[in-house]
């Protein structure tokens, strides 16, 4: 196979720009919202109220038991049939956030349970309420435990955002599709897109290592 280096370098920046303007913002917004959902679902799972716990279990089961692509299509293509029409970007953010929330909820729950019970007792001893103990003592320590799996979830999300190209969201893979369709050099352009995603994930992995180091000080030894 002869490599068209002119096409490679001409298409590199548009794909990277699609990642910087589309993939990364979409990933960050979806992960931030998804993490909030995950914390809420995790706390609901830990609730002694059976109904509250059941609702969280049902949500997590549905999200984890159905493909992300189906969830995305239900929101973008399915909701208009019942009178709810959303633009591509909000549809993608809702789908990805809900998906992250379902998967990360179990990570957060396990991290909270990993904190020794003595930490709860220590908080109560100095007069903290349950909510304050959770916020000041438990969650910071749980965060250290949750960082590696949550970071992996975020990295997976960055790659999964390529599915948003199917609902016309302009991100890295959508740019690659447009360039490939115009140039008819599908192999070259798609390999180039894969390299761009790989570099993004390498950078995020390095950031994960630094974040783990910063959170070490919150761990009770």
Coordinates of C-alpha atoms in Angstrom, one line a residue:
X1 CA 0.0 0.0 0.0
X2 CA 1.4 3.4 -1.0
X3 CA 1.0 6.0 1.7
X4 CA -0.3 9.4 0.6
X5 CA 1.7 11.5 3.1
X6 CA 0.3 14.7 1.8
X7 CA -3.2 13.5 2.6
X8 CA -1.9 12.2 6.0
X9 CA -0.5 15.6 7.1
X10 CA -3.3 17.6 5.6
X11 CA -6.0 15.6 7.4
X12 CA -4.1 15.3 10.7
X13 CA -5.0 18.8 12.1
X14 CA -8.7 18.6 11.1
X15 CA -9.0 15.3 13.0
X16 CA -7.1 16.6 16.0
X17 CA -9.2 19.8 16.0
X18 CA -12.3 17.6 15.9
X19 CA -11.0 15.9 19.0
X20 CA -10.2 19.1 20.8
X21 CA -13.5 20.8 19.9
X22 CA -15.7 17.8 20.0
X23 CA -14.4 14.6 21.6
X24 CA -12.8 16.1 24.7
X25 CA -15.5 18.6 25.6
X26 CA -18.2 15.9 25.0
X27 CA -16.2 13.5 27.2
X28 CA -15.6 16.0 30.0
X29 CA -19.3 17.2 30.1
X30 CA -20.7 13.7 30.0
X31 CA -18.2 12.4 32.6
X32 CA -18.9 15.2 35.0
X33 CA -22.6 14.8 34.8
X34 CA -22.3 11.0 34.9
X35 CA -20.1 11.2 38.0
X36 CA -22.8 13.1 39.8
X37 CA -25.4 10.5 38.7
X38 CA -23.0 7.8 39.9
X39 CA -22.6 9.2 43.4
X40 CA -26.3 9.7 43.8
X41 CA -27.0 6.1 42.6
X42 CA -24.3 4.7 44.8
X43 CA -25.7 6.4 47.9
X44 CA -29.2 5.2 46.9
X45 CA -27.8 1.7 46.6
X46 CA -26.4 2.0 50.1
X47 CA -29.7 3.3 51.5
X48 CA -31.6 1.2 54.0
X49 CA -34.8 2.3 52.3
X50 CA -35.7 -0.7 50.1
X51 CA -37.6 1.3 47.5
X52 CA -34.7 3.8 47.1
X53 CA -32.2 1.0 46.8
X54 CA -34.4 -0.9 44.3
X55 CA -34.7 2.2 42.0
X56 CA -30.9 2.5 41.9
X57 CA -30.5 -1.2 41.3
X58 CA -33.0 -1.0 38.4
X59 CA -31.3 2.0 36.8
X60 CA -27.9 0.4 37.0
X61 CA -29.2 -2.9 35.7
X62 CA -30.8 -1.3 32.6
X63 CA -27.8 0.8 31.8
X64 CA -25.3 -2.0 32.2
X65 CA -27.6 -4.5 30.4
X66 CA -28.2 -2.5 27.2
X67 CA -25.7 -1.4 24.5
X68 CA -24.5 2.2 24.6
X69 CA -25.4 2.5 20.9
X70 CA -29.0 1.5 21.6
X71 CA -29.2 4.0 24.4
X72 CA -27.9 6.7 22.1
X73 CA -30.4 5.8 19.3
X74 CA -33.3 5.6 21.7
X75 CA -32.6 9.2 22.9
X76 CA -31.9 10.7 19.4
X77 CA -34.1 8.7 17.1
X78 CA -36.7 7.3 19.5
X79 CA -37.8 10.2 21.6
X80 CA -39.1 12.2 18.6
X81 CA -41.7 9.6 18.2
X82 CA -43.2 10.7 21.5
X83 CA -42.8 14.4 20.8
X84 CA -39.4 15.0 22.4
X85 CA -36.8 16.2 19.9
X86 CA -33.3 16.9 20.9
X87 CA -30.3 18.2 19.0
X88 CA -27.3 15.9 18.5
X89 CA -25.1 17.4 21.2
X90 CA -27.7 17.3 24.0
X91 CA -28.7 13.8 22.9
X92 CA -25.1 12.6 23.1
X93 CA -24.4 14.2 26.5
X94 CA -27.6 12.6 28.0
X95 CA -26.8 9.2 26.6
X96 CA -23.1 9.2 27.6
X97 CA -23.8 10.7 31.0
X98 CA -26.5 8.1 31.8
X99 CA -24.2 5.4 30.7
X100 CA -21.3 6.6 32.8
X101 CA -23.6 7.0 35.8
X102 CA -24.7 3.4 35.5
X103 CA -21.2 1.9 35.3
X104 CA -19.5 4.3 37.7
X105 CA -22.2 3.9 40.4
X106 CA -20.9 0.5 41.4
X107 CA -17.3 1.8 41.4
X108 CA -18.3 4.6 43.8
X109 CA -20.3 2.3 46.0
X110 CA -17.4 -0.2 46.3
X111 CA -15.0 2.7 47.1
X112 CA -17.3 4.0 49.9
X113 CA -17.6 0.5 51.4
X114 CA -13.8 0.1 51.3
X115 CA -13.4 2.9 53.8
X116 CA -13.0 1.4 57.3
X117 CA -16.1 1.8 59.5
X118 CA -13.8 3.3 62.1
X119 CA -13.7 6.5 60.0
X120 CA -17.5 6.9 60.4
X121 CA -17.2 6.4 64.1
X122 CA -14.4 8.9 64.3
X123 CA -16.6 11.5 62.6
X124 CA -19.5 10.9 64.9
X125 CA -17.1 11.1 67.9
X126 CA -16.1 14.6 67.1
X127 CA -19.7 15.7 66.6
X128 CA -20.0 15.4 62.8
X129 CA -23.4 14.5 61.2
X130 CA -23.6 11.6 58.8
X131 CA -23.7 14.0 55.8
X132 CA -20.7 15.9 57.0
X133 CA -18.8 12.7 57.8
X134 CA -19.5 11.4 54.4
X135 CA -18.4 14.7 52.7
X136 CA -15.3 15.4 54.9
X137 CA -13.9 12.0 55.7
X138 CA -15.4 9.2 53.7
X139 CA -15.6 10.6 50.1
X140 CA -12.1 11.9 50.0
X141 CA -10.7 8.5 51.0
X142 CA -13.1 6.7 48.7
X143 CA -12.0 9.0 45.9
X144 CA -8.4 7.6 46.1
X145 CA -9.8 4.0 45.7
X146 CA -12.1 5.0 42.9
X147 CA -9.6 7.0 40.8
X148 CA -8.1 4.1 38.8
X149 CA -11.4 2.5 37.7
X150 CA -13.0 5.9 37.2
X151 CA -10.1 7.0 35.1
X152 CA -10.4 3.9 33.0
X153 CA -14.1 4.7 32.6
X154 CA -13.2 8.1 31.4
X155 CA -10.7 6.8 28.9
X156 CA -13.2 4.3 27.6
X157 CA -15.7 7.2 27.3
X158 CA -13.3 9.2 25.1
X159 CA -13.2 6.3 22.7
X160 CA -16.9 5.6 22.9
X161 CA -17.7 9.2 21.9
X162 CA -16.9 8.1 18.4
X163 CA -20.4 6.6 18.4
X164 CA -21.7 10.2 18.5
X165 CA -20.7 10.5 14.8
X166 CA -23.7 8.3 14.0
X167 CA -26.0 11.1 15.2
X168 CA -24.1 13.7 13.4
X169 CA -22.0 15.1 16.3
X170 CA -18.9 16.7 14.9
X171 CA -16.0 15.1 16.8
X172 CA -12.7 13.4 15.8
X173 CA -14.2 10.3 14.1
X174 CA -16.8 12.4 12.3
X175 CA -14.1 14.5 10.8
X176 CA -12.2 11.4 9.8
X177 CA -15.4 10.0 8.1
X178 CA -15.8 13.2 6.1
X179 CA -12.2 13.2 5.0
X180 CA -12.3 9.6 4.1
X181 CA -15.5 10.0 2.1
X182 CA -14.0 12.9 0.1
X183 CA -10.6 11.3 -0.5
X184 CA -11.7 7.7 -0.7
X185 CA -8.6 6.8 1.3
X186 CA -10.5 5.0 4.1
X187 CA -7.6 2.8 5.5
X188 CA -5.2 5.7 5.8
X189 CA -7.6 8.2 7.3
X190 CA -9.2 5.7 9.8
X191 CA -5.8 4.5 11.0
X192 CA -4.9 8.2 11.4
X193 CA -8.0 8.7 13.5
X194 CA -7.1 5.7 15.6
X195 CA -3.6 7.2 16.3
X196 CA -5.2 10.5 17.4
X197 CA -7.5 8.6 19.9
X198 CA -4.4 6.6 21.1
X199 CA -2.5 9.8 21.8
X200 CA -5.4 11.3 23.6
X201 CA -5.6 8.2 25.8
X202 CA -1.9 8.2 26.5
X203 CA -2.1 11.8 27.8
X204 CA -5.1 10.9 29.9
X205 CA -3.3 7.9 31.4
X206 CA -0.4 10.1 32.4
X207 CA -2.9 12.5 34.0
X208 CA -4.4 9.6 35.9
X209 CA -1.0 8.7 37.4
X210 CA -0.5 12.2 38.7
X211 CA -4.0 12.4 40.1
X212 CA -3.5 9.2 42.0
X213 CA -0.3 10.6 43.5
X214 CA -2.1 13.8 44.7
X215 CA -4.9 11.8 46.3
X216 CA -2.5 9.5 48.3
X217 CA -2.6 12.0 51.2
X218 CA -6.3 11.3 51.8
X219 CA -5.8 7.7 52.5
X220 CA -6.0 6.5 56.1
X221 CA -3.0 4.3 57.0

